[in-house]
PDB file of C-alpha atoms in Angstrom:
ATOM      1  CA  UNK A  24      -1.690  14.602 -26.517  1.00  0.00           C
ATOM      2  CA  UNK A  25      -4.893  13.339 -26.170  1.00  0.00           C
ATOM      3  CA  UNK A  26      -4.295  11.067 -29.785  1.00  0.00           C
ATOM      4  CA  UNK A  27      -0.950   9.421 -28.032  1.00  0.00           C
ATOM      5  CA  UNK A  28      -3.092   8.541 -25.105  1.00  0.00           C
ATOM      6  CA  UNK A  29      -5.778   6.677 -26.884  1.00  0.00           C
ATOM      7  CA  UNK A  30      -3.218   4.738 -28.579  1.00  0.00           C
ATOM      8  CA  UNK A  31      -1.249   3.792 -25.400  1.00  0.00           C
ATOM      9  CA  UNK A  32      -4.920   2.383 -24.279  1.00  0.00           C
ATOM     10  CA  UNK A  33      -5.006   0.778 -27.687  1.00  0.00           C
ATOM     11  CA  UNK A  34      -1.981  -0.873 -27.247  1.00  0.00           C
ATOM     12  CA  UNK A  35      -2.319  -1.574 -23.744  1.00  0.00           C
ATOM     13  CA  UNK A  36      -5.217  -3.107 -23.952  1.00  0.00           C
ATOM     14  CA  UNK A  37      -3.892  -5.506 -26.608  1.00  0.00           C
ATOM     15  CA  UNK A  38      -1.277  -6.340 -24.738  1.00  0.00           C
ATOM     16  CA  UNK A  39      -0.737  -9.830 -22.706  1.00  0.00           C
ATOM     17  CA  UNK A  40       2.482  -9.469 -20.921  1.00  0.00           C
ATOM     18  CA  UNK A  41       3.168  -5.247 -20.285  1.00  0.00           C
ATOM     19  CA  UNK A  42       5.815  -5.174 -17.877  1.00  0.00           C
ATOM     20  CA  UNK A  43       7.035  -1.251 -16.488  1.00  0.00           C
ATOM     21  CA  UNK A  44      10.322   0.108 -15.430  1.00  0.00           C
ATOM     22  CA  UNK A  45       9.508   2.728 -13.302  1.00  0.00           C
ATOM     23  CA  UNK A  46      12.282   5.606 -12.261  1.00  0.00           C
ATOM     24  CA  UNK A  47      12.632   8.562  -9.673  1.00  0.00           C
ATOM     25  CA  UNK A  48      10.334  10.738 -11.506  1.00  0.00           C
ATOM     26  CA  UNK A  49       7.329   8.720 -10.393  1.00  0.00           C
ATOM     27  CA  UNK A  50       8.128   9.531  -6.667  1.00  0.00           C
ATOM     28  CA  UNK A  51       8.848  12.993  -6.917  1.00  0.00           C
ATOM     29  CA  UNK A  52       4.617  13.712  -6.996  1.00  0.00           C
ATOM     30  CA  UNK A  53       4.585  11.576  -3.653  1.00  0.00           C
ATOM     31  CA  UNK A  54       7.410  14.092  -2.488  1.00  0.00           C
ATOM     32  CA  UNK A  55      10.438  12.166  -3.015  1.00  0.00           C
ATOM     33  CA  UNK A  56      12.942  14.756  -4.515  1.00  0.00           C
ATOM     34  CA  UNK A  57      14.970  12.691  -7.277  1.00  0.00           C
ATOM     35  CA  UNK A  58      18.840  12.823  -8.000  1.00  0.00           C
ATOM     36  CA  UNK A  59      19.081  15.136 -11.100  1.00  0.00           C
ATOM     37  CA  UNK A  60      15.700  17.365 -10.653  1.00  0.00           C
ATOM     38  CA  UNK A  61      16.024  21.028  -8.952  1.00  0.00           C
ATOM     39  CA  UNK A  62      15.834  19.740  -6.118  1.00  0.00           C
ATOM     40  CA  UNK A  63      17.846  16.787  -6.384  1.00  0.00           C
ATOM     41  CA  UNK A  64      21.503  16.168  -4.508  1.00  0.00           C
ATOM     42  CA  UNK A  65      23.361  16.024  -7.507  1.00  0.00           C
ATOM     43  CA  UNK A  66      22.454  19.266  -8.262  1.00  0.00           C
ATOM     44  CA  UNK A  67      23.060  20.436  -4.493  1.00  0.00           C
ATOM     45  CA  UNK A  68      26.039  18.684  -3.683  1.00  0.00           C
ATOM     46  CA  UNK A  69      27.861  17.879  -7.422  1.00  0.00           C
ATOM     47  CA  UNK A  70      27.243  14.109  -9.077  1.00  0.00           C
ATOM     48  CA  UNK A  71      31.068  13.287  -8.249  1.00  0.00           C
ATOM     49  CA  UNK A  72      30.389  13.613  -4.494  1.00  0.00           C
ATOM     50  CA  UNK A  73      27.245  11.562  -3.865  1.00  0.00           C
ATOM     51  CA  UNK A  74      28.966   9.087  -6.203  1.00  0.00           C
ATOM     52  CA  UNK A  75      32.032   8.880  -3.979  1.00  0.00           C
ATOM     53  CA  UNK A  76      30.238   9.137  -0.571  1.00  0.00           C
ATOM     54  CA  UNK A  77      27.306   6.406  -1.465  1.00  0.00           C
ATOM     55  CA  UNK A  78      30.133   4.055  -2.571  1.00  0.00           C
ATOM     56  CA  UNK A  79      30.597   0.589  -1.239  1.00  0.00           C
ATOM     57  CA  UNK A  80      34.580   1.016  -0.661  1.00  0.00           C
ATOM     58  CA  UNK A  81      34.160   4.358   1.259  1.00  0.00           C
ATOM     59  CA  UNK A  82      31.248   2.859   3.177  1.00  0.00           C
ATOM     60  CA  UNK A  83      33.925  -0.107   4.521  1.00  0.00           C
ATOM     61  CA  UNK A  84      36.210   2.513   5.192  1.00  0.00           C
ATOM     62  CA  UNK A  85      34.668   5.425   6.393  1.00  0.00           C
ATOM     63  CA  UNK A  86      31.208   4.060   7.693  1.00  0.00           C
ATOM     64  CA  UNK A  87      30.687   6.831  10.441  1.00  0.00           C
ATOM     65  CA  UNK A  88      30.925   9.440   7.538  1.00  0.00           C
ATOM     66  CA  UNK A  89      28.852   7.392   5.433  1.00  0.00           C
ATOM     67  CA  UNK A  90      26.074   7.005   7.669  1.00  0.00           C
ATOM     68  CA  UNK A  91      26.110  10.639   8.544  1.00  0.00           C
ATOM     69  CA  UNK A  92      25.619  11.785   4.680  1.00  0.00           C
ATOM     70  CA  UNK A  93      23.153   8.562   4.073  1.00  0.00           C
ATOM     71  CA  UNK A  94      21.126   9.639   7.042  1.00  0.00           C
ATOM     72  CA  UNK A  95      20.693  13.466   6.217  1.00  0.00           C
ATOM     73  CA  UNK A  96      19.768  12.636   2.419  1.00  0.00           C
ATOM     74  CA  UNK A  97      18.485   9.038   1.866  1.00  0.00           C
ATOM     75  CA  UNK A  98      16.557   8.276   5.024  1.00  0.00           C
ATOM     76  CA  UNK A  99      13.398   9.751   4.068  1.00  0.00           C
ATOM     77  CA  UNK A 100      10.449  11.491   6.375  1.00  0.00           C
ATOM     78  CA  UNK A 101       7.360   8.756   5.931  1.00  0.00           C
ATOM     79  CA  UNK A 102       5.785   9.181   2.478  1.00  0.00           C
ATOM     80  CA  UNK A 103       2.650   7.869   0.914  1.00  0.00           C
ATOM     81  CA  UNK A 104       2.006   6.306  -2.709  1.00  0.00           C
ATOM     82  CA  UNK A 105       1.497   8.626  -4.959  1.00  0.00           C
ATOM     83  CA  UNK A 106      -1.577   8.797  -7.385  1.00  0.00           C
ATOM     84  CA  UNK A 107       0.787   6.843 -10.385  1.00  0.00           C
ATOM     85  CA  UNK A 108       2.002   4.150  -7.574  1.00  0.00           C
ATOM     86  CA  UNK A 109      -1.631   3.198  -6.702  1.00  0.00           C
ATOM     87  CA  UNK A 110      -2.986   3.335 -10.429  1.00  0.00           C
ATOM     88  CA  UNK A 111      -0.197   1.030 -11.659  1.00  0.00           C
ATOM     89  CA  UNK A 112      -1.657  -1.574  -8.769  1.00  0.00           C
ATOM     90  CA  UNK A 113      -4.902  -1.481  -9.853  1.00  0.00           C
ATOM     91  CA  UNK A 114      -3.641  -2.440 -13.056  1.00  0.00           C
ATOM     92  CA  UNK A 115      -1.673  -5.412 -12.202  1.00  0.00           C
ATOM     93  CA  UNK A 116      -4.606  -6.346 -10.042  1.00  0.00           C
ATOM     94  CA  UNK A 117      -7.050  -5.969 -13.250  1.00  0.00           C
ATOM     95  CA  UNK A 118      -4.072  -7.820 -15.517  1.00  0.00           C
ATOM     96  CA  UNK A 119      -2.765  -5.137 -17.661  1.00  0.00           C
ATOM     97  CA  UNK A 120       0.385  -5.107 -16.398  1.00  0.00           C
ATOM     98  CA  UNK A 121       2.356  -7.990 -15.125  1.00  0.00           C
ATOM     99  CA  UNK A 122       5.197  -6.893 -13.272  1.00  0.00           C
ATOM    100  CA  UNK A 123       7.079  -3.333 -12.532  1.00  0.00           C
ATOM    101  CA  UNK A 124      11.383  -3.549 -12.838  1.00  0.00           C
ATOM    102  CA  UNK A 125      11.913  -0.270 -10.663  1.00  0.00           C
ATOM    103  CA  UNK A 126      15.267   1.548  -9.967  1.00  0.00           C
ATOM    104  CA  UNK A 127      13.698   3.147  -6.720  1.00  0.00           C
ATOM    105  CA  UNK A 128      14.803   2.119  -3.193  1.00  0.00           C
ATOM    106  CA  UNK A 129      11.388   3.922  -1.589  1.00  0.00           C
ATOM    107  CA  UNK A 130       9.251   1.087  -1.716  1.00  0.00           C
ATOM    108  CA  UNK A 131       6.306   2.609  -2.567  1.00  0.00           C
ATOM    109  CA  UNK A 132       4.868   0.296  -5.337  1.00  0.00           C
ATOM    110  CA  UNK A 133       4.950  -2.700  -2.581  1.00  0.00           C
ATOM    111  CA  UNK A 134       3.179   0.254   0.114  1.00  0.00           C
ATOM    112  CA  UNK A 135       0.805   0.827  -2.535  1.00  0.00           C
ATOM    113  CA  UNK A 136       0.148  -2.525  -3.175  1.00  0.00           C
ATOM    114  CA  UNK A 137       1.879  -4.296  -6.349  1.00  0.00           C
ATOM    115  CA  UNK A 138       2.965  -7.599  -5.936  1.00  0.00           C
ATOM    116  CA  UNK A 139       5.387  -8.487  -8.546  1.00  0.00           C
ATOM    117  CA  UNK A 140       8.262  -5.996  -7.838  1.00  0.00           C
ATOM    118  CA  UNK A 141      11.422  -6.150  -8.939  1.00  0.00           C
ATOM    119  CA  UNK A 142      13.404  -3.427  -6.870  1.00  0.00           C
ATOM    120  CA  UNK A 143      16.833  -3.754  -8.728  1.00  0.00           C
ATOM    121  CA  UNK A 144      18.861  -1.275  -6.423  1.00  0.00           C
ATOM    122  CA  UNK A 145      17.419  -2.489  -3.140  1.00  0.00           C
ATOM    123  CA  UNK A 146      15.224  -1.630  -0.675  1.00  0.00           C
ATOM    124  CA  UNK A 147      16.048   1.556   1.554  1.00  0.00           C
ATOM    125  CA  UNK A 148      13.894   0.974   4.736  1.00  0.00           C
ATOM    126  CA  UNK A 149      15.894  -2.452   5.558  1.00  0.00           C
ATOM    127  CA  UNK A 150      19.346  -2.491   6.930  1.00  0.00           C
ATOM    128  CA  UNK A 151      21.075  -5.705   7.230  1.00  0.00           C
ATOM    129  CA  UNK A 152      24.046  -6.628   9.444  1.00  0.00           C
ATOM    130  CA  UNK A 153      27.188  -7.255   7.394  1.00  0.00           C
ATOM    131  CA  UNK A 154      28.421 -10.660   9.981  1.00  0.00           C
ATOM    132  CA  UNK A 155      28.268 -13.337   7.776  1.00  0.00           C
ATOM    133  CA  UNK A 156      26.533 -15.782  10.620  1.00  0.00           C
ATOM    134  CA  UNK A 157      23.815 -12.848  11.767  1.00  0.00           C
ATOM    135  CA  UNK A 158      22.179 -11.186   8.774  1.00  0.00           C
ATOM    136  CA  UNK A 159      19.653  -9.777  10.780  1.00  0.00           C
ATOM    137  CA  UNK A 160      17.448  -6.879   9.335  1.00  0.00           C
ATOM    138  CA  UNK A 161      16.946  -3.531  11.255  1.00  0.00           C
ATOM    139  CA  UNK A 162      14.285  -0.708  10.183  1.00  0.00           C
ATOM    140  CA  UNK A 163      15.421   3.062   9.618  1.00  0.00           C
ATOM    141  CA  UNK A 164      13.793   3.774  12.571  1.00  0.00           C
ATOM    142  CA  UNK A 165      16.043   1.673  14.392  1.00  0.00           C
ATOM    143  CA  UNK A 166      19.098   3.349  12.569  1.00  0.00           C
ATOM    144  CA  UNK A 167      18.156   6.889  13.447  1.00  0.00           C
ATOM    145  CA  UNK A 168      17.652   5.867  17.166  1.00  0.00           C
ATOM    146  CA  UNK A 169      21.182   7.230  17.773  1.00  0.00           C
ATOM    147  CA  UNK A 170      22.126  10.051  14.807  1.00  0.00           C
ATOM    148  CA  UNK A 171      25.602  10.543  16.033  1.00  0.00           C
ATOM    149  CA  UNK A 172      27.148   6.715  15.557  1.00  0.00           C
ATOM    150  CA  UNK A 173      27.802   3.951  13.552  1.00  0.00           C
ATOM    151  CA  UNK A 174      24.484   1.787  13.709  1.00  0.00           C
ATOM    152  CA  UNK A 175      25.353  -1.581  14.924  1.00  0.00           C
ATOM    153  CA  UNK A 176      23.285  -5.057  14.748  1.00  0.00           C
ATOM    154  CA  UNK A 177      20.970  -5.344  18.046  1.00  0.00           C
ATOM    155  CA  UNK A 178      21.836  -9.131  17.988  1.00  0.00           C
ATOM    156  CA  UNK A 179      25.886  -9.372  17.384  1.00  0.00           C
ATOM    157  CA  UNK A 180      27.058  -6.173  17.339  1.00  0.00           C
ATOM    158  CA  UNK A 181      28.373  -6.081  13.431  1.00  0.00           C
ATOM    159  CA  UNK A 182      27.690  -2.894  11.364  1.00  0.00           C
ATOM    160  CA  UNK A 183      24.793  -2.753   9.308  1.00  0.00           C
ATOM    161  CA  UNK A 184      24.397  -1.336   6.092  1.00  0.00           C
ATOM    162  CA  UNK A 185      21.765  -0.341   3.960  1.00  0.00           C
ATOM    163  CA  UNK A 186      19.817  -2.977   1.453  1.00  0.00           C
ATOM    164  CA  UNK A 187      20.651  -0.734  -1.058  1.00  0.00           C
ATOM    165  CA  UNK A 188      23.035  -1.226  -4.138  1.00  0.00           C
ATOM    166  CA  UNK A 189      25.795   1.669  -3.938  1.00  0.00           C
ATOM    167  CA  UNK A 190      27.904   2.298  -6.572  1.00  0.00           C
ATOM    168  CA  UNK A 191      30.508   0.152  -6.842  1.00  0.00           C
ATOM    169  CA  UNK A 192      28.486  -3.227  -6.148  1.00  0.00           C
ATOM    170  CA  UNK A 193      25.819  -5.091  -8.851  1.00  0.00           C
ATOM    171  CA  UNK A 194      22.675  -4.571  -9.077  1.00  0.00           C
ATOM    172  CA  UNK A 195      20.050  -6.928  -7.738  1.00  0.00           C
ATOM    173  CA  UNK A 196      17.838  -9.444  -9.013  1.00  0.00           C
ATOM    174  CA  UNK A 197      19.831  -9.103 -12.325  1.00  0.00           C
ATOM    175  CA  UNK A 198      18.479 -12.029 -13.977  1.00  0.00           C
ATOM    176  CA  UNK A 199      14.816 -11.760 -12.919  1.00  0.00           C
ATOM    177  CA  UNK A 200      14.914  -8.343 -14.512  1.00  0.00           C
ATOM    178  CA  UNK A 201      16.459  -8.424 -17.617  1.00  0.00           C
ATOM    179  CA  UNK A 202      14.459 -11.434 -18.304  1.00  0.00           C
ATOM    180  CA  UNK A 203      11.552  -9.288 -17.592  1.00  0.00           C
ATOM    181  CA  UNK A 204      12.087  -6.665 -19.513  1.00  0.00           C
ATOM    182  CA  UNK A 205      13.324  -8.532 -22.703  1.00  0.00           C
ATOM    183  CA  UNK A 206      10.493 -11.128 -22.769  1.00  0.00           C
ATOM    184  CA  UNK A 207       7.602  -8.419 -22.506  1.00  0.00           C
ATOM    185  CA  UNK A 208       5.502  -7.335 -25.409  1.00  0.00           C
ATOM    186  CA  UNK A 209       5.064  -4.170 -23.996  1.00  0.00           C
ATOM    187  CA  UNK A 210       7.389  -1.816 -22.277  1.00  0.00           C
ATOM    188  CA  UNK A 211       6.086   1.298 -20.608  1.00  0.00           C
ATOM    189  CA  UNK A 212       9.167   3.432 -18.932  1.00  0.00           C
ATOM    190  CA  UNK A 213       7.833   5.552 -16.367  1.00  0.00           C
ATOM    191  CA  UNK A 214       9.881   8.696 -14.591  1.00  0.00           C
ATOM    192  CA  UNK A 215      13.370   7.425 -15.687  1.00  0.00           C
ATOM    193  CA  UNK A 216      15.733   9.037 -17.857  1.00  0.00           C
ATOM    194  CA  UNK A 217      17.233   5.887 -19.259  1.00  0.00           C
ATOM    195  CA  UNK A 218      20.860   7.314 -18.263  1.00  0.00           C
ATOM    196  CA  UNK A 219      21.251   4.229 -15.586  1.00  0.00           C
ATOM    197  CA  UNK A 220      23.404   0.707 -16.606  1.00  0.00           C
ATOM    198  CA  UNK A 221      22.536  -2.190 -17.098  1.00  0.00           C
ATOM    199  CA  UNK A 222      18.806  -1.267 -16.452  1.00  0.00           C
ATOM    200  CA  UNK A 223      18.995   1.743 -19.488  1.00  0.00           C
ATOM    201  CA  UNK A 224      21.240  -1.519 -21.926  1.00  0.00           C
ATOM    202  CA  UNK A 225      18.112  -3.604 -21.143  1.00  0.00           C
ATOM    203  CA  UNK A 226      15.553  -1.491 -22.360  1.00  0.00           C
ATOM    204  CA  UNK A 227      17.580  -0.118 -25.397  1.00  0.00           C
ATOM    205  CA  UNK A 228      18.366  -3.954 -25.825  1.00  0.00           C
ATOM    206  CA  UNK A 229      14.078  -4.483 -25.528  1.00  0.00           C
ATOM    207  CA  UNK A 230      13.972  -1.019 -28.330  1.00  0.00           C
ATOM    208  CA  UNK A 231      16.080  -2.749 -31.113  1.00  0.00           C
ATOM    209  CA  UNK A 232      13.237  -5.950 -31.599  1.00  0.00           C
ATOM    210  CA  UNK A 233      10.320  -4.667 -30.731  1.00  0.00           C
ATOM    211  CA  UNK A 234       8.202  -1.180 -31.997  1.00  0.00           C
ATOM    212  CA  UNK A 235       5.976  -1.415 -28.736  1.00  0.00           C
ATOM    213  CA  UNK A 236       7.957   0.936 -26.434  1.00  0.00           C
ATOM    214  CA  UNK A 237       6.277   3.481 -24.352  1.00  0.00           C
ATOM    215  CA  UNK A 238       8.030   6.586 -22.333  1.00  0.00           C
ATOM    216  CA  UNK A 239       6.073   8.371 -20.110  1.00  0.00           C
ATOM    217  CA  UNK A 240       9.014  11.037 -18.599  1.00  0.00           C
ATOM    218  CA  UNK A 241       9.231  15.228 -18.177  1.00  0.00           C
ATOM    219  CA  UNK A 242      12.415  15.284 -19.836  1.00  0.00           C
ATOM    220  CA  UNK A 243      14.341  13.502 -22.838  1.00  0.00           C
ATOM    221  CA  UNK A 244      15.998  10.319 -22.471  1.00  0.00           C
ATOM    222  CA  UNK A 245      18.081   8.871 -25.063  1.00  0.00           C
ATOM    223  CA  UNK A 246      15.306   6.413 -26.533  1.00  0.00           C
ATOM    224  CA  UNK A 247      12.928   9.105 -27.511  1.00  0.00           C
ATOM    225  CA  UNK A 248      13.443   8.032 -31.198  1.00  0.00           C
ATOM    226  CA  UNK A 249      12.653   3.940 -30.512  1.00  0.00           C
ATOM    227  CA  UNK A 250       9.575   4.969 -28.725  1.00  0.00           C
ATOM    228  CA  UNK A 251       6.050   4.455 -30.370  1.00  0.00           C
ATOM    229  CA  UNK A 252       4.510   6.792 -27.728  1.00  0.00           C
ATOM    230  CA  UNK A 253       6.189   9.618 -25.990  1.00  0.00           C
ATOM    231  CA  UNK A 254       4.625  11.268 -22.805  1.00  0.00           C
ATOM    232  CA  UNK A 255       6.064  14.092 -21.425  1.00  0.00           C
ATOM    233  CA  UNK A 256       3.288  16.745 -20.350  1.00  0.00           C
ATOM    234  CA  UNK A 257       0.966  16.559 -17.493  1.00  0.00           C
ATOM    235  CA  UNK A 258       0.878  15.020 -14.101  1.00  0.00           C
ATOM    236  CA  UNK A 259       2.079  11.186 -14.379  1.00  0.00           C
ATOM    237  CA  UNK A 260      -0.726   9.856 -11.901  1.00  0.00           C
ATOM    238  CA  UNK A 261      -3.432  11.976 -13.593  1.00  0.00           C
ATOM    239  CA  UNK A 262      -1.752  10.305 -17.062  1.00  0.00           C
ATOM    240  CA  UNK A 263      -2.039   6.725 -15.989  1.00  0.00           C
ATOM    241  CA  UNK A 264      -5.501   6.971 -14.247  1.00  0.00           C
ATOM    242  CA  UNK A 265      -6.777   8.158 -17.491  1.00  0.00           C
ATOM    243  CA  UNK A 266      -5.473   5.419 -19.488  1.00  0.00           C
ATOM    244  CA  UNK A 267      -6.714   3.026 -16.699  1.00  0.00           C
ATOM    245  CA  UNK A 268      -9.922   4.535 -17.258  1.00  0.00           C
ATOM    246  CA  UNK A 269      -9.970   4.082 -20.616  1.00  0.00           C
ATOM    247  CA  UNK A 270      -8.739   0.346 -20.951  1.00  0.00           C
ATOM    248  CA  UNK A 271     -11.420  -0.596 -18.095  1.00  0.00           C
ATOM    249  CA  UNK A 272     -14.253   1.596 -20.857  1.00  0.00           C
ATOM    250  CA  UNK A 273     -12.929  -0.502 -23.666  1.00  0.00           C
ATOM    251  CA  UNK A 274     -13.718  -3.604 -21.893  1.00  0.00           C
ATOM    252  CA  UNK A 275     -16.654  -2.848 -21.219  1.00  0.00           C
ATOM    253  CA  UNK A 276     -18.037  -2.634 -24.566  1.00  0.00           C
TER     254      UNK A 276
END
């Protein structure tokens, strides 16, 4: 292992414009439990139900049910960066990396202190009412105040609903991240197991033109083969402080 990380620093290093997509699987060592993993909901509750529940047509016409499943599995306890969030923003800060396209909704790359984010399915502490004239944003905080109901806008009274993208609606920020992802030199996928459209199309899309593909993930994903470097042992924070360290030794010399 130790050969494929010395040649991620090598190419790293080289590299002026690394951008990384980042998936659950960096959150779950911050204690973020992600959708397919042991302790995942899809494996607890069956992929066809969470798909159905965190839908945007059963959320406009069921929204008390909705909110009750949202608020028992995607309004999380306060958690901290991990190790891997706060390495990756000492990179950007140092220039090796110029922006992160994440599928998360946790926020922890911003908490840990990355700038250029590109959250592409939302950002799960806001909740913004759905009137068309108030748009005003509410914390989770404020939507847990009262468990039991639908949580309505302080200001007009309209429902709100979580900045998230649930399935049936597009992603966000669709352009900024597929232009991202296609004009970098260097892709590094981190905790994601490439199963996910459009974001999975863009990076197999990236693959076909370009050798300098990096995967950093426990399991397989279906780009294993187009990938120069695959990572799959180890703790991911432990992984990328390493290479950190050894791209900031390089320069030295």
């Amino acid at each position: 292992m130790e050969k494929n990380i010395d040649r991620v620093v090598e190419i790293l290093d080289r590299s002026h414009n690394t951008v990384v997509v980042t998936g659950a699987g960096i959150s779950t060592e911050a204690g973020i439990p992600d959708f397919r993993g042991p302790e995942g909901i899809y494996r607890k509750l069956g992929e066809n139900r969470v798909m159905k529940i965190i839908n945007i047509d059963f959320f406009r016409n069921n929204p008390l049910e909705f909110y009750k499943f949202y608020r028992q599995y995607f309004i999380f306890p306060p958690v901290e960066p991990g190790k891997a969030h706060q390495v990756l923003a000492e990179m950007e800060k140092a220039g090796i990396i110029k922006a992160i396209v994440t599928q998360n909704i946790d926020n922890l790359h911003q908490k840990a202190g990355s700038q250029k984010v590109i959250p592409i399915h939302g950002n799960g502490a806001r909740f913004l009412c759905q009137e068309r004239n108030c748009r005003s944003v509410h914390d989770s905080n404020y939507v847990n105040t009262y468990p039991e109901v639908i949580p309505r806008c302080s200001q007009c009274g309209g429902i709100l609903k979580p900045d998230v993208v649930l399935f049936g609606e597009h992603i966000k920020n669709y352009p900024d991240a597929m232009d991202r992802i296609l004009g970098a030199r260097v892709l590094v996928v981190i905790g994601s197991s490439l199963t996910v459209y459009p974001l999975a199309g863009f990076v197999k899309e990236f693959s076909t033109f370009t050798q300098y593909l990096i995967i950093i993930n426990k399991g397989p994903t279906p780009l294993d083969h187009a990938a120069v470097v695959k990572l799959q042992e180890g703790n991911t924070g432990e992984l990328l402080e390493e290479i950190f360290e050894k791209i900031k030794k390089r320069r030295k010399q």
